[in-house]
Coordinates of C-alpha atoms in Angstrom, one line a residue:
Chain A
M155 CA 70.9 9.1 8.3
K156 CA 67.7 9.6 9.8
R157 CA 66.0 6.4 11.4
I158 CA 62.7 5.3 10.8
L159 CA 60.3 2.3 12.6
A160 CA 57.6 0.8 10.7
A161 CA 55.0 -1.3 12.5
D162 CA 52.3 -3.1 10.7
D163 CA 51.3 -7.0 10.7
N164 CA 51.8 -7.2 6.9
P165 CA 55.1 -8.3 5.7
A166 CA 54.0 -7.2 2.7
I167 CA 53.3 -4.0 3.4
L168 CA 56.4 -3.6 5.5
D169 CA 58.6 -4.4 2.7
A170 CA 57.3 -2.1 0.1
L171 CA 57.4 0.5 2.8
K172 CA 61.4 -0.1 3.6
I173 CA 62.4 0.0 0.1
M174 CA 60.6 3.3 -0.5
L175 CA 61.8 5.1 2.1
E176 CA 65.1 3.6 1.6
D177 CA 65.8 4.5 -1.7
V178 CA 65.3 7.7 -0.6
G179 CA 68.1 7.6 2.1
Y180 CA 66.7 6.8 5.1
S181 CA 67.6 4.0 7.4
V182 CA 64.3 1.7 8.1
E183 CA 63.6 -1.1 10.5
T184 CA 60.7 -3.1 10.4
T185 CA 58.4 -5.3 13.0
E186 CA 55.5 -7.3 12.7
D187 CA 55.2 -7.6 16.7
G188 CA 53.1 -4.0 17.6
A189 CA 54.4 -4.5 21.4
V190 CA 58.0 -3.4 20.2
A191 CA 56.9 -0.2 19.0
Q192 CA 55.1 -0.2 22.3
Y193 CA 57.6 -0.9 24.5
L194 CA 60.5 1.4 22.6
K195 CA 64.2 1.4 23.6
P196 CA 66.9 3.8 23.3
P197 CA 68.2 5.0 21.0
Y198 CA 65.0 6.0 19.7
P199 CA 63.7 6.2 16.5
D200 CA 63.1 9.7 14.6
L201 CA 60.3 8.7 13.3
L202 CA 57.4 6.1 13.8
L203 CA 54.9 4.7 11.2
L204 CA 52.6 3.0 13.2
D205 CA 49.6 0.7 11.7
V206 CA 46.4 1.5 13.5
W207 CA 45.2 -2.4 14.1
M208 CA 47.5 -4.7 14.5
S209 CA 47.5 -8.6 15.5
G210 CA 46.6 -8.2 19.0
V211 CA 48.0 -4.8 19.8
D212 CA 46.1 -1.7 19.0
G213 CA 48.0 1.4 17.6
R214 CA 46.2 4.2 19.3
D215 CA 46.7 2.8 22.3
V216 CA 50.5 2.2 21.2
C217 CA 50.7 6.1 20.0
K218 CA 48.7 7.1 23.3
Y219 CA 51.7 5.3 25.4
L220 CA 54.4 6.8 23.3
K221 CA 52.7 10.3 23.5
S222 CA 52.7 9.9 27.4
K223 CA 56.0 8.8 28.2
A224 CA 58.6 11.9 28.3
E225 CA 61.6 10.1 26.9
T226 CA 59.6 8.8 23.8
K227 CA 56.6 11.9 23.4
H228 CA 59.1 13.9 20.8
I229 CA 59.2 11.4 18.2
P230 CA 57.0 12.0 15.9
I231 CA 54.2 9.4 15.0
I232 CA 52.4 8.7 11.5
M233 CA 49.6 6.5 11.8
I234 CA 48.5 4.4 8.9
S235 CA 45.2 2.7 8.3
A236 CA 42.6 2.3 5.2
T237 CA 39.5 3.3 7.6
K238 CA 37.8 6.1 6.4
D239 CA 38.0 7.4 9.8
I240 CA 41.9 7.8 9.9
I241 CA 42.1 11.5 10.5
H242 CA 39.9 11.7 13.6
I243 CA 42.0 8.1 15.1
T244 CA 44.7 10.2 14.7
Q245 CA 43.8 13.0 16.5
K246 CA 42.4 11.4 19.0
A247 CA 45.5 8.9 19.7
G248 CA 47.7 12.2 19.6
A249 CA 49.4 11.2 16.2
D250 CA 51.0 13.7 14.5
D251 CA 50.1 12.4 10.7
Y252 CA 48.5 10.4 8.9
I253 CA 48.1 8.3 5.6
S254 CA 45.7 6.5 4.2
K255 CA 45.8 3.1 2.9
P256 CA 46.1 2.3 -0.1
F257 CA 48.5 5.2 0.2
Q258 CA 50.9 6.9 -3.0
M259 CA 54.3 6.3 -3.1
D260 CA 54.8 10.5 -3.2
H261 CA 52.1 11.4 -0.5
L262 CA 53.9 9.0 1.8
L263 CA 57.5 10.6 1.3
A264 CA 56.1 14.0 1.4
V265 CA 54.4 13.3 4.8
V266 CA 57.6 11.7 6.2
E267 CA 59.4 14.6 4.7
K268 CA 57.3 16.9 6.3
H269 CA 58.4 15.6 10.2
L270 CA 61.9 14.7 9.6
G271 CA 63.1 17.8 7.2
R272 CA 64.5 17.7 4.1
N273 CA 68.1 17.1 4.2
T274 CA 68.2 13.7 5.4
I275 CA 66.9 12.9 1.5
I276 CA 69.1 11.5 -0.8
H277 CA 67.9 11.4 -4.2
Chain B
M163 CA -43.2 -6.2 17.5
T164 CA -42.0 -10.0 18.6
R165 CA -38.6 -9.9 15.9
K166 CA -37.6 -6.7 17.5
L167 CA -37.6 -7.8 20.9
L168 CA -35.8 -10.7 20.1
V169 CA -32.9 -8.7 18.3
S170 CA -32.5 -6.4 21.3
S171 CA -32.7 -9.2 23.9
Q172 CA -29.2 -10.7 22.5
A173 CA -30.4 -14.3 23.9
D174 CA -27.3 -16.1 23.7
T175 CA -28.5 -19.4 22.0
A176 CA -31.1 -20.1 19.3
Q177 CA -32.6 -22.5 22.2
D178 CA -32.9 -19.3 24.1
L179 CA -34.9 -17.8 21.5
R180 CA -37.3 -20.5 20.7
Q181 CA -38.4 -20.5 24.6
T182 CA -39.0 -16.6 24.2
I183 CA -41.1 -17.1 21.4
D184 CA -43.1 -19.9 22.5
A185 CA -43.8 -17.6 25.7
Q186 CA -44.8 -14.8 23.7
A187 CA -47.1 -16.9 21.6
H188 CA -48.7 -18.8 24.6
I189 CA -49.3 -15.2 26.4
D190 CA -51.2 -13.7 23.1
Q191 CA -53.2 -17.1 22.5
S192 CA -54.5 -17.0 26.2
S193 CA -55.2 -13.6 26.0
L194 CA -57.2 -13.7 23.0
A195 CA -58.9 -16.7 24.5
S196 CA -59.9 -14.7 27.5
H197 CA -61.5 -12.3 25.4
E198 CA -63.2 -14.8 23.8
L199 CA -64.8 -16.0 27.1
E200 CA -65.9 -12.6 28.3
S201 CA -68.1 -12.3 25.5
N202 CA -71.3 -13.8 25.7
T203 CA -73.1 -12.2 22.7
L204 CA -70.9 -14.7 20.1
G205 CA -72.7 -17.6 18.5
R206 CA -71.8 -21.1 17.7
T207 CA -70.7 -20.3 14.1
S208 CA -69.0 -17.1 15.2
R209 CA -67.2 -18.8 17.7
Q210 CA -65.8 -21.6 15.3
E211 CA -64.9 -18.6 13.3
K212 CA -62.9 -16.9 15.6
I213 CA -61.1 -20.6 16.5
I214 CA -60.2 -21.1 12.9
K215 CA -58.7 -17.7 13.1
L216 CA -56.9 -18.4 16.1
K217 CA -55.7 -21.6 14.8
E218 CA -54.5 -19.5 11.9
A219 CA -52.7 -17.0 13.8
V220 CA -51.1 -19.8 15.7
T221 CA -49.6 -21.4 12.5
L222 CA -48.6 -18.0 11.2
T223 CA -46.6 -17.2 14.4
Q224 CA -45.3 -20.8 14.5
E225 CA -44.1 -19.9 11.1
Y226 CA -43.0 -16.4 11.9
T227 CA -40.9 -17.9 14.8
N228 CA -39.6 -20.8 12.3
E229 CA -38.6 -18.2 10.3
I230 CA -36.5 -15.9 12.9
I231 CA -34.8 -19.3 14.5
S232 CA -33.7 -20.6 11.1
E233 CA -32.4 -16.9 10.7
L234 CA -30.9 -16.7 14.2
N235 CA -28.8 -20.0 13.3
A236 CA -27.7 -18.7 10.1
T237 CA -26.3 -15.6 11.9
N238 CA -24.9 -17.8 14.8
E239 CA -23.3 -19.9 12.0
E240 CA -21.9 -16.6 10.4
V241 CA -20.6 -15.6 14.3
T242 CA -19.0 -19.1 14.4
I243 CA -17.5 -19.4 11.0
T244 CA -16.4 -15.6 11.5
R245 CA -14.9 -16.2 15.2
D246 CA -12.9 -19.9 13.6
Y247 CA -11.6 -17.4 11.0
A248 CA -9.9 -14.9 13.3
D249 CA -9.1 -17.7 15.8
A250 CA -7.5 -19.5 13.0
I251 CA -5.7 -16.1 11.9
I252 CA -4.6 -15.8 15.4
R253 CA -3.2 -19.1 16.0
T254 CA -1.4 -19.5 12.4
V255 CA 0.4 -16.3 12.6
R256 CA 4.0 -17.5 14.1
G257 CA 4.4 -14.0 15.2
P258 CA 3.0 -13.5 19.2
L259 CA 0.0 -11.6 19.0
L260 CA -2.1 -10.1 22.0
V261 CA -6.0 -8.7 22.4
L262 CA -5.8 -6.2 24.7
N263 CA -9.1 -4.4 26.4
K264 CA -9.0 -0.9 26.4
D265 CA -7.4 -1.2 29.7
L266 CA -4.5 -2.8 28.4
R267 CA -5.3 -5.8 30.3
I268 CA -5.0 -9.0 27.6
I269 CA -8.1 -10.7 26.9
S270 CA -6.2 -13.3 24.7
A271 CA -2.9 -14.1 23.1
N272 CA -1.9 -16.8 20.8
E273 CA 0.5 -19.8 21.2
A274 CA 3.5 -17.9 19.4
F275 CA 3.0 -15.3 22.2
Y276 CA 3.5 -17.7 24.9
N277 CA 6.3 -19.7 23.4
A278 CA 8.1 -16.5 22.5
F279 CA 7.7 -15.0 25.6
K280 CA 8.1 -18.1 28.3
V281 CA 4.7 -17.1 30.5
A282 CA 1.8 -19.4 30.4
P283 CA -1.8 -18.5 29.7
N284 CA -3.0 -18.7 33.3
D285 CA -0.4 -16.0 34.2
T286 CA -1.4 -13.8 31.1
E287 CA -4.9 -13.6 30.4
K288 CA -7.1 -10.8 32.0
R289 CA -4.0 -9.8 33.4
L290 CA -2.8 -5.9 32.8
L291 CA -0.1 -6.1 30.2
Y292 CA 2.8 -4.3 32.1
D293 CA 2.4 -6.4 35.0
L294 CA 3.7 -9.7 33.2
G295 CA 6.4 -12.1 34.2
N296 CA 7.0 -10.2 37.2
R297 CA 6.4 -6.6 35.4
Q298 CA 9.3 -7.3 33.1
W299 CA 7.0 -6.2 30.3
N300 CA 6.5 -2.5 32.7
I301 CA 8.4 -0.9 29.4
P302 CA 8.8 2.5 29.1
K303 CA 8.8 3.2 25.6
L304 CA 5.9 0.6 25.5
R305 CA 3.8 2.5 27.7
V306 CA 4.5 5.7 25.5
L307 CA 3.6 3.7 22.5
L308 CA 0.1 2.1 24.0
E309 CA -1.2 4.9 26.0
E310 CA 0.2 7.9 23.7
I311 CA 0.7 7.1 20.3
L312 CA -1.9 4.5 20.2
P313 CA -4.9 6.3 21.5
E314 CA -4.7 9.0 19.3
K315 CA -3.3 7.3 15.6
N316 CA -5.3 4.3 16.4
T317 CA -2.5 2.3 14.7
I318 CA 1.5 1.9 15.4
E319 CA 3.6 0.5 12.7
D320 CA 7.0 -0.6 12.8
F321 CA 8.2 0.4 16.3
V322 CA 11.2 -1.0 17.2
V323 CA 11.3 -2.0 21.5
E324 CA 14.5 -2.8 22.9
H325 CA 14.3 -4.9 26.4
D326 CA 16.4 -6.8 28.5
F327 CA 13.8 -9.3 29.7
K328 CA 14.9 -11.1 32.9
D329 CA 13.9 -14.9 31.2
I330 CA 14.9 -14.5 28.0
G331 CA 17.6 -12.0 27.2
Q332 CA 18.0 -9.0 25.3
K333 CA 15.2 -8.6 22.6
T334 CA 14.4 -6.2 19.6
M335 CA 11.1 -6.5 19.3
L336 CA 8.9 -4.8 15.7
L337 CA 5.3 -3.7 17.3
N338 CA 2.5 -3.4 15.4
A339 CA -0.9 -2.4 16.8
R340 CA -4.5 -1.5 16.2
T341 CA -7.6 -0.7 17.6
L342 CA -10.8 -2.2 16.8
Q343 CA -14.5 -1.2 17.8
Q344 CA -16.5 -4.7 18.8
G345 CA -19.9 -5.2 19.6
P346 CA -22.9 -2.6 19.8
D347 CA -21.3 -0.2 22.7
K348 CA -17.9 -0.1 20.4
T349 CA -16.1 -1.7 23.0
S350 CA -12.3 -0.7 22.4
L351 CA -9.9 -3.8 21.5
I352 CA -6.2 -3.1 20.8
L353 CA -4.5 -5.7 18.4
L354 CA -0.8 -6.2 19.9
A355 CA 1.4 -8.1 17.1
I356 CA 5.0 -8.4 18.5
E357 CA 7.7 -9.4 15.5
D358 CA 11.0 -10.7 17.7
I359 CA 13.7 -8.9 15.2
T360 CA 16.4 -9.5 17.5
E361 CA 18.0 -12.8 15.4
R362 CA 17.1 -10.2 12.0
K363 CA 19.4 -7.6 13.9
Q364 CA 22.1 -9.8 14.8
L365 CA 22.1 -11.8 11.3
E366 CA 22.7 -7.6 10.1
Q367 CA 25.0 -6.6 12.1
Q368 CA 26.9 -9.3 11.5
K369 CA 26.7 -8.7 8.0
D370 CA 28.0 -5.3 8.5
E371 CA 30.9 -6.7 10.5
F372 CA 31.8 -9.0 7.9
I373 CA 31.4 -6.1 5.0
S374 CA 34.0 -4.2 7.2
I375 CA 36.1 -6.9 8.0
A376 CA 36.2 -8.3 4.5
S377 CA 36.5 -4.7 3.4
H378 CA 39.3 -4.1 5.8
E379 CA 41.2 -7.2 4.4
L380 CA 41.0 -6.7 0.8
K381 CA 42.7 -3.5 0.9
T382 CA 45.7 -4.8 2.9
P383 CA 46.8 -6.7 -0.6
I384 CA 45.4 -4.0 -2.5
T385 CA 47.8 -1.2 -0.3
S386 CA 51.5 -3.7 -1.0
V387 CA 50.3 -4.2 -4.6
K388 CA 49.9 -0.8 -5.2
A389 CA 52.8 0.2 -3.1
Y390 CA 55.2 -2.6 -5.5
A391 CA 54.0 -1.1 -8.7
Q392 CA 54.9 2.1 -7.7
I393 CA 58.6 1.4 -6.9
L394 CA 58.6 -0.6 -9.8
G395 CA 57.2 2.6 -11.8
Q396 CA 59.9 4.9 -10.2
R397 CA 62.7 1.8 -10.9
F398 CA 61.7 1.8 -14.6
R399 CA 61.5 5.6 -14.8
K400 CA 65.2 5.5 -13.6
V401 CA 66.3 3.7 -15.9
N402 CA 64.4 6.0 -18.7
D403 CA 61.9 3.1 -19.5
L404 CA 59.2 5.0 -20.0
K405 CA 57.2 2.6 -22.0
S406 CA 56.8 0.4 -18.9
A407 CA 56.3 2.9 -16.1
E408 CA 53.4 3.8 -18.3
L409 CA 51.6 -0.1 -17.6
V410 CA 52.4 0.3 -14.1
D411 CA 51.3 3.3 -13.9
K412 CA 47.7 2.4 -15.9
M413 CA 48.1 -0.9 -13.4
D414 CA 48.1 1.6 -10.2
L415 CA 44.6 3.3 -11.9
Q416 CA 43.0 0.2 -12.0
L417 CA 44.2 -0.7 -8.2
D418 CA 42.4 2.4 -7.4
K419 CA 39.4 1.7 -9.3
L420 CA 39.6 -1.6 -6.8
T421 CA 39.9 0.5 -3.8
S422 CA 36.9 3.0 -5.0
L423 CA 34.5 -0.3 -5.5
I424 CA 35.4 -1.6 -2.1
G425 CA 34.8 1.5 -0.2
D426 CA 31.4 1.8 -2.3
L427 CA 30.4 -1.5 -0.7
L428 CA 31.5 -0.9 2.9
D429 CA 29.3 3.1 2.6
V430 CA 26.4 1.2 1.5
S431 CA 26.7 -1.2 4.2
K432 CA 27.1 1.6 6.6
I433 CA 24.2 3.5 5.1
E434 CA 22.2 0.5 5.5
A435 CA 22.9 0.4 8.6
G436 CA 22.3 3.8 9.9
R437 CA 26.1 4.0 11.0
I438 CA 27.5 6.6 7.9
Q439 CA 29.3 8.5 9.9
F440 CA 30.0 12.1 9.2
H441 CA 32.8 15.4 10.0
E442 CA 31.2 18.5 9.7
S443 CA 33.1 21.4 9.6
F444 CA 33.6 24.7 7.4
F445 CA 35.9 24.5 4.1
D446 CA 36.7 26.3 1.2
F447 CA 34.2 24.9 -1.4
N448 CA 36.1 25.9 -4.5
E449 CA 39.0 24.7 -3.1
L450 CA 37.9 21.1 -2.9
V451 CA 36.1 21.1 -6.5
N452 CA 39.8 22.0 -7.8
A453 CA 41.6 19.7 -6.1
T454 CA 39.0 16.8 -7.0
V455 CA 38.9 18.2 -11.0
E456 CA 43.0 18.5 -10.9
E457 CA 43.1 14.7 -9.0
L458 CA 40.4 13.3 -12.0
Q459 CA 41.9 15.3 -15.0
R460 CA 45.0 12.7 -14.6
T461 CA 43.0 10.2 -14.9
T462 CA 41.4 10.6 -18.4
E463 CA 43.2 12.4 -21.8
K464 CA 40.2 12.2 -23.9
H465 CA 38.3 14.9 -21.3
H466 CA 39.3 18.5 -20.4
I467 CA 37.4 19.4 -17.6
F468 CA 36.5 22.6 -17.3
K469 CA 35.6 24.7 -14.3
K470 CA 33.2 27.7 -14.1
L471 CA 32.7 28.3 -10.6
Q472 CA 31.2 31.2 -8.6
P473 CA 33.7 33.3 -6.0
Q474 CA 35.2 31.6 -3.0
V475 CA 32.2 30.0 -0.9
S476 CA 32.9 28.2 2.4
V477 CA 30.6 25.2 3.3
Y478 CA 29.6 23.8 6.5
G479 CA 29.8 19.7 6.1
D480 CA 31.9 16.9 5.5
R481 CA 34.5 18.1 3.0
D482 CA 35.8 14.0 2.5
R483 CA 32.0 12.7 1.8
L484 CA 31.3 15.9 -0.3
G485 CA 34.1 15.3 -2.5
Q486 CA 33.5 11.7 -3.0
V487 CA 30.0 13.1 -4.4
I488 CA 31.7 15.4 -6.8
T489 CA 34.5 12.3 -7.8
N490 CA 31.2 10.5 -8.0
Y491 CA 29.9 12.8 -10.8
I492 CA 33.1 13.7 -12.5
T493 CA 34.1 9.7 -13.0
N494 CA 30.7 9.1 -14.1
A495 CA 30.7 11.9 -17.0
I496 CA 34.1 10.5 -18.1
K497 CA 32.6 6.9 -17.9
Y498 CA 29.1 7.9 -19.7
S499 CA 30.4 10.2 -22.8
P500 CA 33.1 8.0 -24.0
Q501 CA 32.9 10.0 -27.2
A502 CA 32.9 13.5 -25.8
D503 CA 36.1 15.5 -25.1
K504 CA 34.5 18.0 -22.4
I505 CA 33.1 17.8 -19.2
I506 CA 32.1 21.0 -17.4
V507 CA 31.6 21.4 -13.6
A508 CA 30.5 24.6 -12.0
T509 CA 28.7 26.3 -9.5
T510 CA 26.0 28.3 -8.8
I511 CA 24.7 30.3 -5.4
D512 CA 21.0 31.2 -4.6
K513 CA 20.4 32.7 -1.4
D514 CA 21.8 30.2 0.8
T515 CA 22.0 27.4 -1.3
L516 CA 25.1 26.0 -3.3
T517 CA 24.4 23.9 -6.6
L518 CA 26.9 22.1 -8.4
G519 CA 26.2 20.7 -11.6
V520 CA 28.6 18.3 -13.6
Q521 CA 28.0 18.4 -17.4
D522 CA 29.1 16.0 -19.4
F523 CA 27.9 15.7 -23.5
G524 CA 27.6 11.9 -23.8
L525 CA 24.6 9.7 -24.5
G526 CA 22.3 11.2 -22.1
L527 CA 19.5 9.3 -20.6
T528 CA 16.2 8.3 -21.1
K529 CA 13.3 9.4 -18.9
E530 CA 13.4 6.1 -17.1
D531 CA 16.9 6.2 -16.3
Q532 CA 16.4 9.5 -14.5
A533 CA 14.0 8.7 -12.4
R534 CA 15.9 5.7 -11.1
V535 CA 19.2 6.7 -11.6
F536 CA 20.0 7.5 -7.8
E537 CA 18.6 4.1 -7.0
R538 CA 20.8 1.3 -5.3
F539 CA 22.0 -0.9 -7.8
Y540 CA 20.5 1.0 -10.7
R541 CA 22.6 0.6 -13.7
V542 CA 22.0 2.5 -17.2
S543 CA 22.5 -0.1 -19.5
G544 CA 23.1 0.6 -23.1
S545 CA 23.1 -0.9 -26.2
D546 CA 25.3 -3.7 -24.8
Q547 CA 25.1 -4.9 -21.1
N548 CA 28.9 -4.6 -21.1
T549 CA 29.2 -1.3 -22.3
Y550 CA 28.9 0.3 -18.7
P551 CA 30.4 -1.6 -15.6
G552 CA 30.0 -1.2 -11.9
L553 CA 28.3 -2.1 -8.9
G554 CA 25.2 0.6 -9.5
L555 CA 26.2 2.0 -5.8
G556 CA 28.1 5.5 -6.6
L557 CA 24.8 7.6 -7.5
F558 CA 23.0 6.4 -4.7
I559 CA 26.0 7.1 -1.9
S560 CA 26.1 10.4 -3.2
S561 CA 22.6 11.0 -2.9
E562 CA 22.2 9.6 0.5
I563 CA 25.4 11.9 1.4
I564 CA 23.8 14.9 0.3
K565 CA 20.3 14.1 1.8
R566 CA 22.5 13.6 4.9
H567 CA 23.9 17.3 4.0
K568 CA 20.1 18.4 3.8
G569 CA 20.3 19.0 0.2
R570 CA 18.9 17.4 -3.0
V571 CA 20.0 15.5 -6.0
W572 CA 18.7 15.6 -9.6
V573 CA 19.7 14.9 -13.7
D574 CA 18.9 16.8 -16.5
S575 CA 18.8 15.1 -19.4
K576 CA 18.2 15.1 -23.1
D577 CA 18.5 11.7 -24.6
S578 CA 21.5 11.9 -26.9
S579 CA 22.6 15.1 -25.7
G580 CA 24.2 14.8 -22.7
S581 CA 23.8 15.1 -19.2
T582 CA 23.7 17.8 -16.3
F583 CA 24.5 15.9 -12.4
C584 CA 23.6 18.4 -10.0
F585 CA 23.2 18.2 -6.1
S586 CA 22.6 21.7 -3.8
I587 CA 23.2 21.8 -0.4
P588 CA 22.1 24.6 1.8
I589 CA 25.2 26.5 3.1
N590 CA 24.9 27.8 6.3
K591 CA 25.5 25.5 8.7
L592 CA 24.0 22.0 8.6
Q593 CA 22.6 19.9 11.3
L594 CA 24.0 16.6 10.5
K595 CA 22.8 13.8 11.8
G596 CA 26.5 12.3 12.8
Q597 CA 25.9 8.7 14.4
T598 CA 27.7 6.2 16.0
V599 CA 31.5 5.4 15.0
Q600 CA 32.0 2.4 13.0
I601 CA 35.4 1.6 12.5
D602 CA 36.4 -0.4 9.0

């Protein structure tokens, strides 16, 4: 089962993400603490959903840091934000994809599936 | 002659003038008297007549002099009134005001200037503007305005100059200036009004930041509510409770509307601040129209959106922002034609210009509405004010987006037979004026 880590400082959004992703068969861990995402320890998640603006931590910095480390740069990172400039933020931070808030569930699942492959999903 | 002499002498006061006139009268009198002495042929009667005439002449001169003096007094009074009037204006105006000569030396300044820029009259008057406050006023942009623009145009209107003053810190100033010609030799004077708009700028910035933060904060709970609604919808579908699923879908649609309203508020704030950002690239315009139509078709059961598109055309511009304009036109068409069942989205290409029109078969617009419909906050009101809710921002934002693509927006409409909202943009590579980055 593929493991996803979702980092966002809003617990309700994390809760909803967890339900949506677990409903289709992913294992989901969540954190409201951006630093947890930055200083990931093995076993690494298969994918990281990362909010851009978290209390005290800038998701762009977390992304750049993880992409600069040999041991974590392979982890697909999907940035999530309400900003209209999310596409450019994603490019600059070196993230793999993005999801705009508020998001459509279908779109979220499609983007995650794009990076993790279909075989993991149990309908 | 006397009058001419007096006027041209530019004597400073009526007193000086009175002396001059008296002297002139005395000379005239003396010359007449000496002329008389030289004549030995005159008889006593004749002399008496002459004396009478002389007295008359003196009286006339005296009257004439008095008349001139009273005229001068009146002129003096007028000058005093005018000067007091100008002084009162300069002193009353709360904004800093400087009067400069043509060499940019300060002739006078008002209290507001001294207070705002913390300088004393002694250190100001007769000084070169640039030398004020240890040359703190030696501002390159100000030099350009006063030395290049003002001599050519004679006025400067609403130029913003930012400068970091050593004593009073960073200031944003709004400058207005005018050249005046004064006196008989038309000496040039410069009236320079300096409005300190630092605080206003800061407030505007705070407002923009507030709207940015507020919109971000509002989007967060909407995101979670929307996510929960979709989870609920899916769960209802799983147990085949389609009626409940439909209700949740409607809720989801309303949340989209709320999101779009928040987006509009944020966009207007960015437009006002000149900080709307554009990301231009080449993209397939028809693909954008198709995607937008497909998405909006889902929001209406009543209307069918027909497309009449020209063959594939590549456009250089901000895809998302142009999509926003098309969305706005189509959602308006849906909203304002509740009785109709079709909407036509058509494109035409003329040389280097692409035009898109969204035609509805609704109520149409009056001439007044057509002229004002792209204005900010303008809302078309039906017979019932509540018929068409909205902030009156969508078309304003659309027109600003199209303007930034060097295009134009317009509407064709006949009352009661629907409207066609159009925009045209050049399809060659546009030079969009992308500005500073704004994060929301």
